[in-house]
Amino acid sequence: MTSDSDGNQVPRLELHGITKIYPSVIANEDVSLSVKRGEIHAVLGENGAGKSTLMKMIYGVTRPDAGEMKWEGEVVHVENPAHARSLGIGMVFQHFSLFETLNVVENVALGLPGNPDLNQLAEQITEVSNRYGLPVDPERLVHALSVGERQRVEIVRCLLQNPKLLIMDEPTSVLTPQAVRKLFDTLRQLADEGCSILYISHKLDEIQELCHVATVLRDGKVTGDCIPSEETPKSMASLMIGKELPVPEHNAPVELGEARLQLKRLSKKSDDPFGTELQDIELEVRSGEILGIAGVSGNGQQELLYALSGEEPVDDAESIVICGKPSGRDNPHQRRISGLGFVPEERLGRGAVPRMSLTENALLTAHHAGMLKNGMIQFDKIADFARKCIDGYNVKCGGEEHAANSLSGGNLQKFIMGREILLTPKMLVVAQPTWGVDVGAAAFIRQELIDLRNEGTAILVISEELEELFEISDRIAVIANGRLSPVKNLADTNIDEIGVWMSGMWDQESAAEVTSHA
Amino acid sequence: MESSILTSILFATIVAGTPLIIVALGQLVAEKSGVLNLGAEGMMSMGAIAGFAITFETGSVWLGVLGGMAAGALMSYLFAVVVLTLMGNQVATGLALSILGVGLSAFIGKSYESEILPTIEAIRIPLLADIPIIGEPLFAQQSLVYFSWALFGAIVWFLYRSRPGLVLRAVGESPSSAHSIGYPVIRIRYLATIFGGAMAGIGGAFLSVFYTPLWVEGMVAGRGWIAIALVVFATWRPFRVLVGAYLFGGVMVAQLFVQGSGLEINIPSQFLSSLPYLATIIVLVIISRDQNTVRLNAPVSLGQPYRPDA
């Protein structure tokens, strides 16, 4: 990075005393920061610290109640996102702003000014996505894309506008380590070309590796600025959460019990023309262990999760055995009665009903746990249960009567995890347990999973975050192209090997092993 | 002889399907933006009486059609204020609008009940209208029939080829995403809703000025409801709306033909009269069974109020 002219250079973006007050909470209070040209500037903070609100104000989605924003030295009032884009501000949203029934080109076109020719735009998309290692097919419909692929679309959409300031809200949460490398190269390249980047993340090691400067927010206020390369992840974490970061304790595996989930040659064709076909998946998860499944998004995770939860039953009942009961054809309710707990990737919509209160959401999966009497709902019991989830899992919310969509992503995830764990399932299937959750909460959730395993629950974790899987799993496998790799003990493998397997290349390796042994 | 019967059946089918096409395409645009207006029956009724009364008083058919359009647009504006600005419930407001329109039109129309308008001449397109069998039905129709085809073409182009159409679909799909990229969701929904109302008004005026040039209370006879059902069962695709509307028109004409032919059949005439409604719904239910088509074409936010956060 060039730093020669930093002294007399007008900052690209300056915020002074930005304040935003919502009826129940102060989202930002007297926030000031300054971003130079070509600078990668991290904004660090826990869920609910006000990072997203601050970014939305810069991008013109909402307006501040007080304070001043300067763009290249001039005071501006950003009226709306179109205005922000005309200034040269681009944003990749944490909750994607994509339209499911439109295809990729149409989605991108909606974020561009004027009336771009769609064929030409498709070529541009392919070009940009190849150049930055973000492969997307312009003709595909967004509803058929995985979370990771959707994020690529968002990023490509921003890059097409040649922004002067790029706001990235947790861009790496669903990328593979290799893709993160590539993205970082892209971002550095952009910064070298003079583009400033506001980078929101909870991943301290990433911030350390990538960002020049960091501003830390806590409870809507700036608690400090630092140069990440001069800090340790630990020191930044304590700035962010105001105390030391807990590290999950992972004891040696407790005694393994009976098999709680067995997949026997599980195969399923996808109804979706763009879906992945599951092929001959063999797996066994036993009481007292955590089995992790790694993989790049869009390689059959969705299909596997739907088959496991029972949302899309399979024809062969014997191919999914839950706690000894052939359950392939069972619906989700029957599987829950067999002892299955399930935490889906999408918290709003699948894990919880957005407009319903937390109490009502608690009832959704807990209704067979003594919440009903003669078919009538026992409201006091559910409310108690919901309060237990909230208190036991540090869910920050206005109370159990508040709607699920009023919670931040991390807090809702804590609530859903709490709900499932309190039901003490024999078998728990969790997808992306800590996606978009801040470090403090993520450590907490991981610890809860480990504690649950120590109590004898069998746990299957499907995640795209390798570090997480290596932190909590006892055994690990990889899903690629709808096929499952051999399962390895965590001690017998490493991140590099699993990373290679993520591109589906375990056959060659095992074949090579066989020949070398022969 | 045979071919002349076929020609007249085809001719009548197209005429009978025309008001449905106009109304349903208008509703399709409104629904694609996420607004469910169940008031089509009321807006058509108001369009019918306004069209009739203005044509009768001024003698100008075109002022009548414009008047019908304005009446429908005004009704839908009323609806839009309640559901988009005041965040009223769309279903309840739409039902109320239907009741209001049917009742109000009957009240306004009291003094026109025995009046009749002159029949409007068809527009013959030279040469093409002389093609045997299909020439008359396709090329010797009244102006609003041609208008319905133009409308179909324009709406297909608008929704699937133009940028404003893309924005409209995006708003119906996810208003919050559209808002966060910076589109004025509420304004777009207003425009789409008012367009839907204007088309319902023209559809109503077609009934009272062109189709049967007289005013009778309740003359819309459930066509507004059929139009709404058409849009849903056509899975929000314009071409299927067209097919459904002509199917309805065809069965309507066929049953009238059977009733009027003096054939000795023991089917109650009420049953025959219900056939067009029944047949249209059954056929459309069958073609809309494919869940994927529904998922890809249904506006996800249909009927849900949206309030942008400040």
PDB file of C-alpha atoms in Angstrom, chain B residues 37-297:
ATOM      1  CA  ASN B  37     -56.827  -6.206  -5.135  1.00  0.00           C
ATOM      2  CA  LEU B  38     -59.940  -8.341  -4.797  1.00  0.00           C
ATOM      3  CA  GLY B  39     -62.069  -5.357  -5.786  1.00  0.00           C
ATOM      4  CA  ALA B  40     -62.121  -6.114  -9.535  1.00  0.00           C
ATOM      5  CA  GLU B  41     -65.855  -6.836  -9.540  1.00  0.00           C
ATOM      6  CA  GLY B  42     -66.573  -3.453  -7.966  1.00  0.00           C
ATOM      7  CA  MET B  43     -64.143  -1.585 -10.209  1.00  0.00           C
ATOM      8  CA  MET B  44     -65.678  -3.238 -13.284  1.00  0.00           C
ATOM      9  CA  SER B  45     -69.171  -2.302 -12.142  1.00  0.00           C
ATOM     10  CA  MET B  46     -68.136   1.312 -11.671  1.00  0.00           C
ATOM     11  CA  GLY B  47     -66.405   1.267 -15.040  1.00  0.00           C
ATOM     12  CA  ALA B  48     -69.543  -0.155 -16.630  1.00  0.00           C
ATOM     13  CA  ILE B  49     -71.938   2.460 -15.269  1.00  0.00           C
ATOM     14  CA  ALA B  50     -69.527   5.341 -15.834  1.00  0.00           C
ATOM     15  CA  GLY B  51     -68.898   4.184 -19.394  1.00  0.00           C
ATOM     16  CA  PHE B  52     -72.584   3.771 -20.090  1.00  0.00           C
ATOM     17  CA  ALA B  53     -73.712   7.027 -18.513  1.00  0.00           C
ATOM     18  CA  ILE B  54     -71.042   9.149 -20.182  1.00  0.00           C
ATOM     19  CA  THR B  55     -71.594   7.561 -23.582  1.00  0.00           C
ATOM     20  CA  PHE B  56     -75.329   8.042 -23.161  1.00  0.00           C
ATOM     21  CA  GLU B  57     -75.060  11.688 -22.113  1.00  0.00           C
ATOM     22  CA  THR B  58     -72.367  12.788 -24.537  1.00  0.00           C
ATOM     23  CA  GLY B  59     -72.904  10.399 -27.397  1.00  0.00           C
ATOM     24  CA  SER B  60     -69.172   9.762 -27.544  1.00  0.00           C
ATOM     25  CA  VAL B  61     -68.080   6.160 -27.131  1.00  0.00           C
ATOM     26  CA  TRP B  62     -64.515   7.214 -26.507  1.00  0.00           C
ATOM     27  CA  LEU B  63     -65.403   9.627 -23.740  1.00  0.00           C
ATOM     28  CA  GLY B  64     -67.387   6.736 -22.294  1.00  0.00           C
ATOM     29  CA  VAL B  65     -64.420   4.363 -22.336  1.00  0.00           C
ATOM     30  CA  LEU B  66     -62.192   7.054 -20.849  1.00  0.00           C
ATOM     31  CA  GLY B  67     -64.790   7.699 -18.191  1.00  0.00           C
ATOM     32  CA  GLY B  68     -64.963   3.997 -17.361  1.00  0.00           C
ATOM     33  CA  MET B  69     -61.211   3.892 -17.126  1.00  0.00           C
ATOM     34  CA  ALA B  70     -61.167   6.926 -14.835  1.00  0.00           C
ATOM     35  CA  ALA B  71     -63.828   5.390 -12.604  1.00  0.00           C
ATOM     36  CA  GLY B  72     -61.856   2.157 -12.251  1.00  0.00           C
ATOM     37  CA  ALA B  73     -58.640   4.069 -11.611  1.00  0.00           C
ATOM     38  CA  LEU B  74     -60.331   6.212  -8.964  1.00  0.00           C
ATOM     39  CA  MET B  75     -61.657   3.122  -7.182  1.00  0.00           C
ATOM     40  CA  SER B  76     -58.223   1.513  -7.193  1.00  0.00           C
ATOM     41  CA  TYR B  77     -56.656   4.748  -5.966  1.00  0.00           C
ATOM     42  CA  LEU B  78     -59.007   4.612  -3.012  1.00  0.00           C
ATOM     43  CA  PHE B  79     -57.902   1.022  -2.431  1.00  0.00           C
ATOM     44  CA  ALA B  80     -54.235   1.946  -2.755  1.00  0.00           C
ATOM     45  CA  VAL B  81     -54.523   4.728  -0.178  1.00  0.00           C
ATOM     46  CA  VAL B  82     -56.040   2.311   2.307  1.00  0.00           C
ATOM     47  CA  VAL B  83     -53.649  -0.596   1.795  1.00  0.00           C
ATOM     48  CA  LEU B  84     -50.397   1.123   0.769  1.00  0.00           C
ATOM     49  CA  THR B  85     -50.434   4.322   2.790  1.00  0.00           C
ATOM     50  CA  LEU B  86     -52.629   3.311   5.724  1.00  0.00           C
ATOM     51  CA  MET B  87     -51.365  -0.316   5.666  1.00  0.00           C
ATOM     52  CA  GLY B  88     -54.867  -1.763   5.672  1.00  0.00           C
ATOM     53  CA  ASN B  89     -55.425  -5.444   5.079  1.00  0.00           C
ATOM     54  CA  GLN B  90     -55.495  -6.058   1.329  1.00  0.00           C
ATOM     55  CA  VAL B  91     -57.985  -8.910   1.329  1.00  0.00           C
ATOM     56  CA  ALA B  92     -60.557  -7.190   3.518  1.00  0.00           C
ATOM     57  CA  THR B  93     -60.180  -3.862   1.720  1.00  0.00           C
ATOM     58  CA  GLY B  94     -60.539  -5.547  -1.665  1.00  0.00           C
ATOM     59  CA  LEU B  95     -63.716  -7.338  -0.627  1.00  0.00           C
ATOM     60  CA  ALA B  96     -65.137  -4.067   0.674  1.00  0.00           C
ATOM     61  CA  LEU B  97     -64.237  -2.367  -2.589  1.00  0.00           C
ATOM     62  CA  SER B  98     -66.164  -5.004  -4.526  1.00  0.00           C
ATOM     63  CA  ILE B  99     -69.258  -4.555  -2.412  1.00  0.00           C
ATOM     64  CA  LEU B 100     -68.968  -0.780  -2.607  1.00  0.00           C
ATOM     65  CA  GLY B 101     -68.545  -0.771  -6.388  1.00  0.00           C
ATOM     66  CA  VAL B 102     -71.426  -3.130  -7.091  1.00  0.00           C
ATOM     67  CA  GLY B 103     -73.773  -1.229  -4.789  1.00  0.00           C
ATOM     68  CA  LEU B 104     -72.726   2.266  -5.815  1.00  0.00           C
ATOM     69  CA  SER B 105     -73.003   1.447  -9.515  1.00  0.00           C
ATOM     70  CA  ALA B 106     -76.528   0.109  -8.999  1.00  0.00           C
ATOM     71  CA  PHE B 107     -77.438   3.325  -7.197  1.00  0.00           C
ATOM     72  CA  ILE B 108     -75.970   5.607  -9.851  1.00  0.00           C
ATOM     73  CA  GLY B 109     -77.441   3.479 -12.629  1.00  0.00           C
ATOM     74  CA  LYS B 110     -81.063   3.567 -11.419  1.00  0.00           C
ATOM     75  CA  SER B 111     -82.127   6.205 -13.965  1.00  0.00           C
ATOM     76  CA  TYR B 112     -80.374   4.502 -16.874  1.00  0.00           C
ATOM     77  CA  GLU B 113     -82.010   1.113 -16.458  1.00  0.00           C
ATOM     78  CA  SER B 114     -84.327   1.279 -19.468  1.00  0.00           C
ATOM     79  CA  GLU B 115     -81.940   3.032 -21.818  1.00  0.00           C
ATOM     80  CA  ILE B 116     -80.113   1.452 -24.733  1.00  0.00           C
ATOM     81  CA  LEU B 117     -77.048   2.640 -26.647  1.00  0.00           C
ATOM     82  CA  PRO B 118     -76.657   2.297 -30.375  1.00  0.00           C
ATOM     83  CA  THR B 119     -74.696  -0.765 -31.455  1.00  0.00           C
ATOM     84  CA  ILE B 120     -71.089   0.006 -32.319  1.00  0.00           C
ATOM     85  CA  GLU B 121     -69.880  -0.963 -35.748  1.00  0.00           C
ATOM     86  CA  ALA B 122     -67.022  -3.405 -36.085  1.00  0.00           C
ATOM     87  CA  ILE B 123     -63.788  -2.323 -37.714  1.00  0.00           C
ATOM     88  CA  ARG B 124     -63.132  -4.502 -40.757  1.00  0.00           C
ATOM     89  CA  ILE B 125     -59.529  -4.860 -41.743  1.00  0.00           C
ATOM     90  CA  PRO B 126     -59.515  -4.976 -45.535  1.00  0.00           C
ATOM     91  CA  LEU B 127     -58.626  -8.316 -47.199  1.00  0.00           C
ATOM     92  CA  LEU B 128     -57.787 -10.090 -43.920  1.00  0.00           C
ATOM     93  CA  ALA B 129     -61.398  -9.983 -42.827  1.00  0.00           C
ATOM     94  CA  ASP B 130     -62.359 -11.932 -45.938  1.00  0.00           C
ATOM     95  CA  ILE B 131     -60.351 -15.026 -45.001  1.00  0.00           C
ATOM     96  CA  PRO B 132     -62.800 -17.911 -44.616  1.00  0.00           C
ATOM     97  CA  ILE B 133     -63.834 -18.956 -41.087  1.00  0.00           C
ATOM     98  CA  ILE B 134     -61.188 -17.056 -39.081  1.00  0.00           C
ATOM     99  CA  GLY B 135     -61.315 -13.786 -41.018  1.00  0.00           C
ATOM    100  CA  GLU B 136     -64.438 -12.441 -39.347  1.00  0.00           C
ATOM    101  CA  PRO B 137     -63.575 -13.427 -35.761  1.00  0.00           C
ATOM    102  CA  LEU B 138     -60.053 -12.072 -35.953  1.00  0.00           C
ATOM    103  CA  PHE B 139     -60.248  -9.095 -38.283  1.00  0.00           C
ATOM    104  CA  ALA B 140     -63.759  -7.726 -38.126  1.00  0.00           C
ATOM    105  CA  GLN B 141     -64.030  -6.943 -34.444  1.00  0.00           C
ATOM    106  CA  GLN B 142     -64.804  -3.922 -32.363  1.00  0.00           C
ATOM    107  CA  SER B 143     -61.952  -1.617 -31.476  1.00  0.00           C
ATOM    108  CA  LEU B 144     -61.584  -2.760 -27.857  1.00  0.00           C
ATOM    109  CA  VAL B 145     -60.955  -6.325 -29.031  1.00  0.00           C
ATOM    110  CA  TYR B 146     -57.932  -5.118 -30.950  1.00  0.00           C
ATOM    111  CA  PHE B 147     -57.016  -3.077 -27.900  1.00  0.00           C
ATOM    112  CA  SER B 148     -56.996  -6.241 -25.757  1.00  0.00           C
ATOM    113  CA  TRP B 149     -54.454  -7.835 -28.083  1.00  0.00           C
ATOM    114  CA  ALA B 150     -52.290  -4.757 -28.112  1.00  0.00           C
ATOM    115  CA  LEU B 151     -52.503  -4.698 -24.333  1.00  0.00           C
ATOM    116  CA  PHE B 152     -51.388  -8.321 -24.168  1.00  0.00           C
ATOM    117  CA  GLY B 153     -48.358  -7.612 -26.349  1.00  0.00           C
ATOM    118  CA  ALA B 154     -47.507  -4.461 -24.440  1.00  0.00           C
ATOM    119  CA  ILE B 155     -47.697  -6.190 -21.064  1.00  0.00           C
ATOM    120  CA  VAL B 156     -45.567  -9.144 -22.138  1.00  0.00           C
ATOM    121  CA  TRP B 157     -42.996  -6.709 -23.457  1.00  0.00           C
ATOM    122  CA  PHE B 158     -43.214  -4.526 -20.376  1.00  0.00           C
ATOM    123  CA  LEU B 159     -42.879  -7.334 -17.827  1.00  0.00           C
ATOM    124  CA  TYR B 160     -40.242  -9.454 -19.481  1.00  0.00           C
ATOM    125  CA  ARG B 161     -38.313  -7.128 -21.776  1.00  0.00           C
ATOM    126  CA  SER B 162     -38.295  -3.690 -20.204  1.00  0.00           C
ATOM    127  CA  ARG B 163     -36.425  -2.443 -17.204  1.00  0.00           C
ATOM    128  CA  PRO B 164     -39.430  -0.892 -15.425  1.00  0.00           C
ATOM    129  CA  GLY B 165     -41.085  -4.307 -15.740  1.00  0.00           C
ATOM    130  CA  LEU B 166     -38.071  -5.964 -14.172  1.00  0.00           C
ATOM    131  CA  VAL B 167     -38.193  -3.475 -11.318  1.00  0.00           C
ATOM    132  CA  LEU B 168     -41.913  -4.141 -10.886  1.00  0.00           C
ATOM    133  CA  ARG B 169     -41.334  -7.894 -10.637  1.00  0.00           C
ATOM    134  CA  ALA B 170     -38.497  -7.290  -8.207  1.00  0.00           C
ATOM    135  CA  VAL B 171     -40.759  -5.190  -5.979  1.00  0.00           C
ATOM    136  CA  GLY B 172     -43.359  -7.964  -5.905  1.00  0.00           C
ATOM    137  CA  GLU B 173     -40.722 -10.560  -5.201  1.00  0.00           C
ATOM    138  CA  SER B 174     -39.008  -8.841  -2.292  1.00  0.00           C
ATOM    139  CA  PRO B 175     -40.018  -5.288  -1.387  1.00  0.00           C
ATOM    140  CA  SER B 176     -37.361  -5.046   1.301  1.00  0.00           C
ATOM    141  CA  SER B 177     -34.572  -5.984  -1.114  1.00  0.00           C
ATOM    142  CA  ALA B 178     -35.944  -3.568  -3.708  1.00  0.00           C
ATOM    143  CA  HIS B 179     -36.001  -0.848  -1.074  1.00  0.00           C
ATOM    144  CA  SER B 180     -32.446  -1.560  -0.028  1.00  0.00           C
ATOM    145  CA  ILE B 181     -31.192  -1.252  -3.612  1.00  0.00           C
ATOM    146  CA  GLY B 182     -33.101   2.011  -3.758  1.00  0.00           C
ATOM    147  CA  TYR B 183     -36.392   1.553  -5.593  1.00  0.00           C
ATOM    148  CA  PRO B 184     -39.487   3.480  -4.418  1.00  0.00           C
ATOM    149  CA  VAL B 185     -41.572   0.420  -3.498  1.00  0.00           C
ATOM    150  CA  ILE B 186     -44.705   2.254  -2.413  1.00  0.00           C
ATOM    151  CA  ARG B 187     -44.808   4.521  -5.469  1.00  0.00           C
ATOM    152  CA  ILE B 188     -44.338   1.571  -7.834  1.00  0.00           C
ATOM    153  CA  ARG B 189     -47.127  -0.318  -6.088  1.00  0.00           C
ATOM    154  CA  TYR B 190     -49.404   2.714  -6.364  1.00  0.00           C
ATOM    155  CA  LEU B 191     -48.819   2.938 -10.101  1.00  0.00           C
ATOM    156  CA  ALA B 192     -49.340  -0.797 -10.641  1.00  0.00           C
ATOM    157  CA  THR B 193     -52.532  -0.804  -8.574  1.00  0.00           C
ATOM    158  CA  ILE B 194     -53.976   2.186 -10.396  1.00  0.00           C
ATOM    159  CA  PHE B 195     -53.109   0.615 -13.734  1.00  0.00           C
ATOM    160  CA  GLY B 196     -54.991  -2.509 -12.630  1.00  0.00           C
ATOM    161  CA  GLY B 197     -57.992  -0.363 -11.676  1.00  0.00           C
ATOM    162  CA  ALA B 198     -57.936   1.526 -14.971  1.00  0.00           C
ATOM    163  CA  MET B 199     -57.971  -1.737 -16.918  1.00  0.00           C
ATOM    164  CA  ALA B 200     -60.839  -3.067 -14.776  1.00  0.00           C
ATOM    165  CA  GLY B 201     -62.708   0.137 -15.596  1.00  0.00           C
ATOM    166  CA  ILE B 202     -62.161  -0.335 -19.333  1.00  0.00           C
ATOM    167  CA  GLY B 203     -63.259  -3.969 -19.010  1.00  0.00           C
ATOM    168  CA  GLY B 204     -66.465  -2.795 -17.332  1.00  0.00           C
ATOM    169  CA  ALA B 205     -67.069  -0.139 -19.982  1.00  0.00           C
ATOM    170  CA  PHE B 206     -66.599  -2.777 -22.675  1.00  0.00           C
ATOM    171  CA  LEU B 207     -69.497  -4.733 -21.172  1.00  0.00           C
ATOM    172  CA  SER B 208     -71.960  -1.851 -21.009  1.00  0.00           C
ATOM    173  CA  VAL B 209     -70.963   0.055 -24.145  1.00  0.00           C
ATOM    174  CA  PHE B 210     -69.805  -2.590 -26.625  1.00  0.00           C
ATOM    175  CA  TYR B 211     -70.840  -6.095 -25.527  1.00  0.00           C
ATOM    176  CA  THR B 212     -74.461  -5.522 -24.517  1.00  0.00           C
ATOM    177  CA  PRO B 213     -74.997  -1.792 -25.022  1.00  0.00           C
ATOM    178  CA  LEU B 214     -77.300  -1.311 -22.080  1.00  0.00           C
ATOM    179  CA  TRP B 215     -77.124  -0.981 -18.318  1.00  0.00           C
ATOM    180  CA  VAL B 216     -78.549  -3.613 -15.981  1.00  0.00           C
ATOM    181  CA  GLU B 217     -77.784  -3.841 -12.305  1.00  0.00           C
ATOM    182  CA  GLY B 218     -75.350  -6.698 -11.661  1.00  0.00           C
ATOM    183  CA  MET B 219     -74.431  -7.005 -15.336  1.00  0.00           C
ATOM    184  CA  VAL B 220     -70.768  -7.697 -14.550  1.00  0.00           C
ATOM    185  CA  ALA B 221     -72.045 -11.040 -13.242  1.00  0.00           C
ATOM    186  CA  GLY B 222     -68.931 -12.308 -11.481  1.00  0.00           C
ATOM    187  CA  ARG B 223     -66.519 -11.583 -14.318  1.00  0.00           C
ATOM    188  CA  GLY B 224     -64.354  -9.571 -11.942  1.00  0.00           C
ATOM    189  CA  TRP B 225     -63.949 -12.622  -9.734  1.00  0.00           C
ATOM    190  CA  ILE B 226     -63.229 -14.850 -12.705  1.00  0.00           C
ATOM    191  CA  ALA B 227     -60.546 -12.385 -13.804  1.00  0.00           C
ATOM    192  CA  ILE B 228     -58.864 -12.593 -10.391  1.00  0.00           C
ATOM    193  CA  ALA B 229     -59.051 -16.384 -10.427  1.00  0.00           C
ATOM    194  CA  LEU B 230     -57.671 -16.392 -13.962  1.00  0.00           C
ATOM    195  CA  VAL B 231     -54.554 -14.552 -12.880  1.00  0.00           C
ATOM    196  CA  VAL B 232     -53.865 -16.967 -10.042  1.00  0.00           C
ATOM    197  CA  PHE B 233     -54.566 -20.135 -11.954  1.00  0.00           C
ATOM    198  CA  ALA B 234     -52.653 -18.830 -14.958  1.00  0.00           C
ATOM    199  CA  THR B 235     -49.732 -18.731 -12.502  1.00  0.00           C
ATOM    200  CA  TRP B 236     -49.238 -15.019 -13.276  1.00  0.00           C
ATOM    201  CA  ARG B 237     -48.283 -15.665 -16.886  1.00  0.00           C
ATOM    202  CA  PRO B 238     -49.935 -13.422 -19.500  1.00  0.00           C
ATOM    203  CA  PHE B 239     -50.258 -16.064 -22.209  1.00  0.00           C
ATOM    204  CA  ARG B 240     -52.140 -18.419 -19.914  1.00  0.00           C
ATOM    205  CA  VAL B 241     -54.442 -15.544 -18.995  1.00  0.00           C
ATOM    206  CA  LEU B 242     -55.234 -15.170 -22.690  1.00  0.00           C
ATOM    207  CA  VAL B 243     -55.933 -18.897 -23.074  1.00  0.00           C
ATOM    208  CA  GLY B 244     -58.060 -18.997 -19.935  1.00  0.00           C
ATOM    209  CA  ALA B 245     -60.117 -15.980 -20.987  1.00  0.00           C
ATOM    210  CA  TYR B 246     -60.947 -17.450 -24.380  1.00  0.00           C
ATOM    211  CA  LEU B 247     -61.715 -20.792 -22.814  1.00  0.00           C
ATOM    212  CA  PHE B 248     -64.203 -19.042 -20.586  1.00  0.00           C
ATOM    213  CA  GLY B 249     -65.611 -17.162 -23.568  1.00  0.00           C
ATOM    214  CA  GLY B 250     -65.828 -20.345 -25.616  1.00  0.00           C
ATOM    215  CA  VAL B 251     -67.748 -22.347 -23.036  1.00  0.00           C
ATOM    216  CA  MET B 252     -69.970 -19.348 -22.366  1.00  0.00           C
ATOM    217  CA  VAL B 253     -70.902 -19.090 -26.023  1.00  0.00           C
ATOM    218  CA  ALA B 254     -71.237 -22.851 -26.463  1.00  0.00           C
ATOM    219  CA  GLN B 255     -73.683 -23.182 -23.594  1.00  0.00           C
ATOM    220  CA  LEU B 256     -75.721 -20.219 -24.828  1.00  0.00           C
ATOM    221  CA  PHE B 257     -75.767 -21.876 -28.222  1.00  0.00           C
ATOM    222  CA  VAL B 258     -76.997 -25.160 -26.710  1.00  0.00           C
ATOM    223  CA  GLN B 259     -79.644 -23.363 -24.661  1.00  0.00           C
ATOM    224  CA  GLY B 260     -80.824 -21.371 -27.647  1.00  0.00           C
ATOM    225  CA  SER B 261     -80.759 -24.191 -30.155  1.00  0.00           C
ATOM    226  CA  GLY B 262     -83.968 -25.691 -28.865  1.00  0.00           C
ATOM    227  CA  LEU B 263     -82.339 -29.113 -28.608  1.00  0.00           C
ATOM    228  CA  GLU B 264     -84.233 -31.556 -26.405  1.00  0.00           C
ATOM    229  CA  ILE B 265     -81.910 -31.915 -23.428  1.00  0.00           C
ATOM    230  CA  ASN B 266     -82.726 -32.376 -19.784  1.00  0.00           C
ATOM    231  CA  ILE B 267     -80.033 -30.248 -18.264  1.00  0.00           C
ATOM    232  CA  PRO B 268     -81.168 -27.346 -16.097  1.00  0.00           C
ATOM    233  CA  SER B 269     -80.233 -24.052 -17.717  1.00  0.00           C
ATOM    234  CA  GLN B 270     -78.705 -22.865 -14.422  1.00  0.00           C
ATOM    235  CA  PHE B 271     -76.216 -25.682 -14.666  1.00  0.00           C
ATOM    236  CA  LEU B 272     -75.379 -24.765 -18.234  1.00  0.00           C
ATOM    237  CA  SER B 273     -74.899 -21.125 -17.214  1.00  0.00           C
ATOM    238  CA  SER B 274     -72.435 -22.165 -14.531  1.00  0.00           C
ATOM    239  CA  LEU B 275     -70.387 -24.242 -16.957  1.00  0.00           C
ATOM    240  CA  PRO B 276     -68.038 -21.476 -18.159  1.00  0.00           C
ATOM    241  CA  TYR B 277     -66.995 -20.678 -14.592  1.00  0.00           C
ATOM    242  CA  LEU B 278     -66.591 -24.329 -13.730  1.00  0.00           C
ATOM    243  CA  ALA B 279     -64.704 -25.300 -16.886  1.00  0.00           C
ATOM    244  CA  THR B 280     -62.283 -22.371 -16.635  1.00  0.00           C
ATOM    245  CA  ILE B 281     -61.433 -23.093 -13.033  1.00  0.00           C
ATOM    246  CA  ILE B 282     -60.992 -26.833 -13.596  1.00  0.00           C
ATOM    247  CA  VAL B 283     -58.724 -26.411 -16.598  1.00  0.00           C
ATOM    248  CA  LEU B 284     -56.638 -23.731 -14.927  1.00  0.00           C
ATOM    249  CA  VAL B 285     -56.294 -25.749 -11.743  1.00  0.00           C
ATOM    250  CA  ILE B 286     -54.961 -28.615 -13.794  1.00  0.00           C
ATOM    251  CA  ILE B 287     -52.399 -26.511 -15.627  1.00  0.00           C
ATOM    252  CA  SER B 288     -51.288 -24.745 -12.457  1.00  0.00           C
ATOM    253  CA  ARG B 289     -50.444 -27.953 -10.610  1.00  0.00           C
ATOM    254  CA  ASP B 290     -46.750 -27.717 -11.358  1.00  0.00           C
ATOM    255  CA  GLN B 291     -45.274 -26.338  -8.141  1.00  0.00           C
ATOM    256  CA  ASN B 292     -42.109 -25.154  -9.847  1.00  0.00           C
ATOM    257  CA  THR B 293     -44.034 -22.929 -12.247  1.00  0.00           C
ATOM    258  CA  VAL B 294     -45.988 -21.478  -9.371  1.00  0.00           C
ATOM    259  CA  ARG B 295     -42.855 -20.882  -7.351  1.00  0.00           C
ATOM    260  CA  LEU B 296     -41.110 -19.142 -10.223  1.00  0.00           C
ATOM    261  CA  ASN B 297     -43.990 -16.905 -11.235  1.00  0.00           C
TER     262      ASN B 297
END
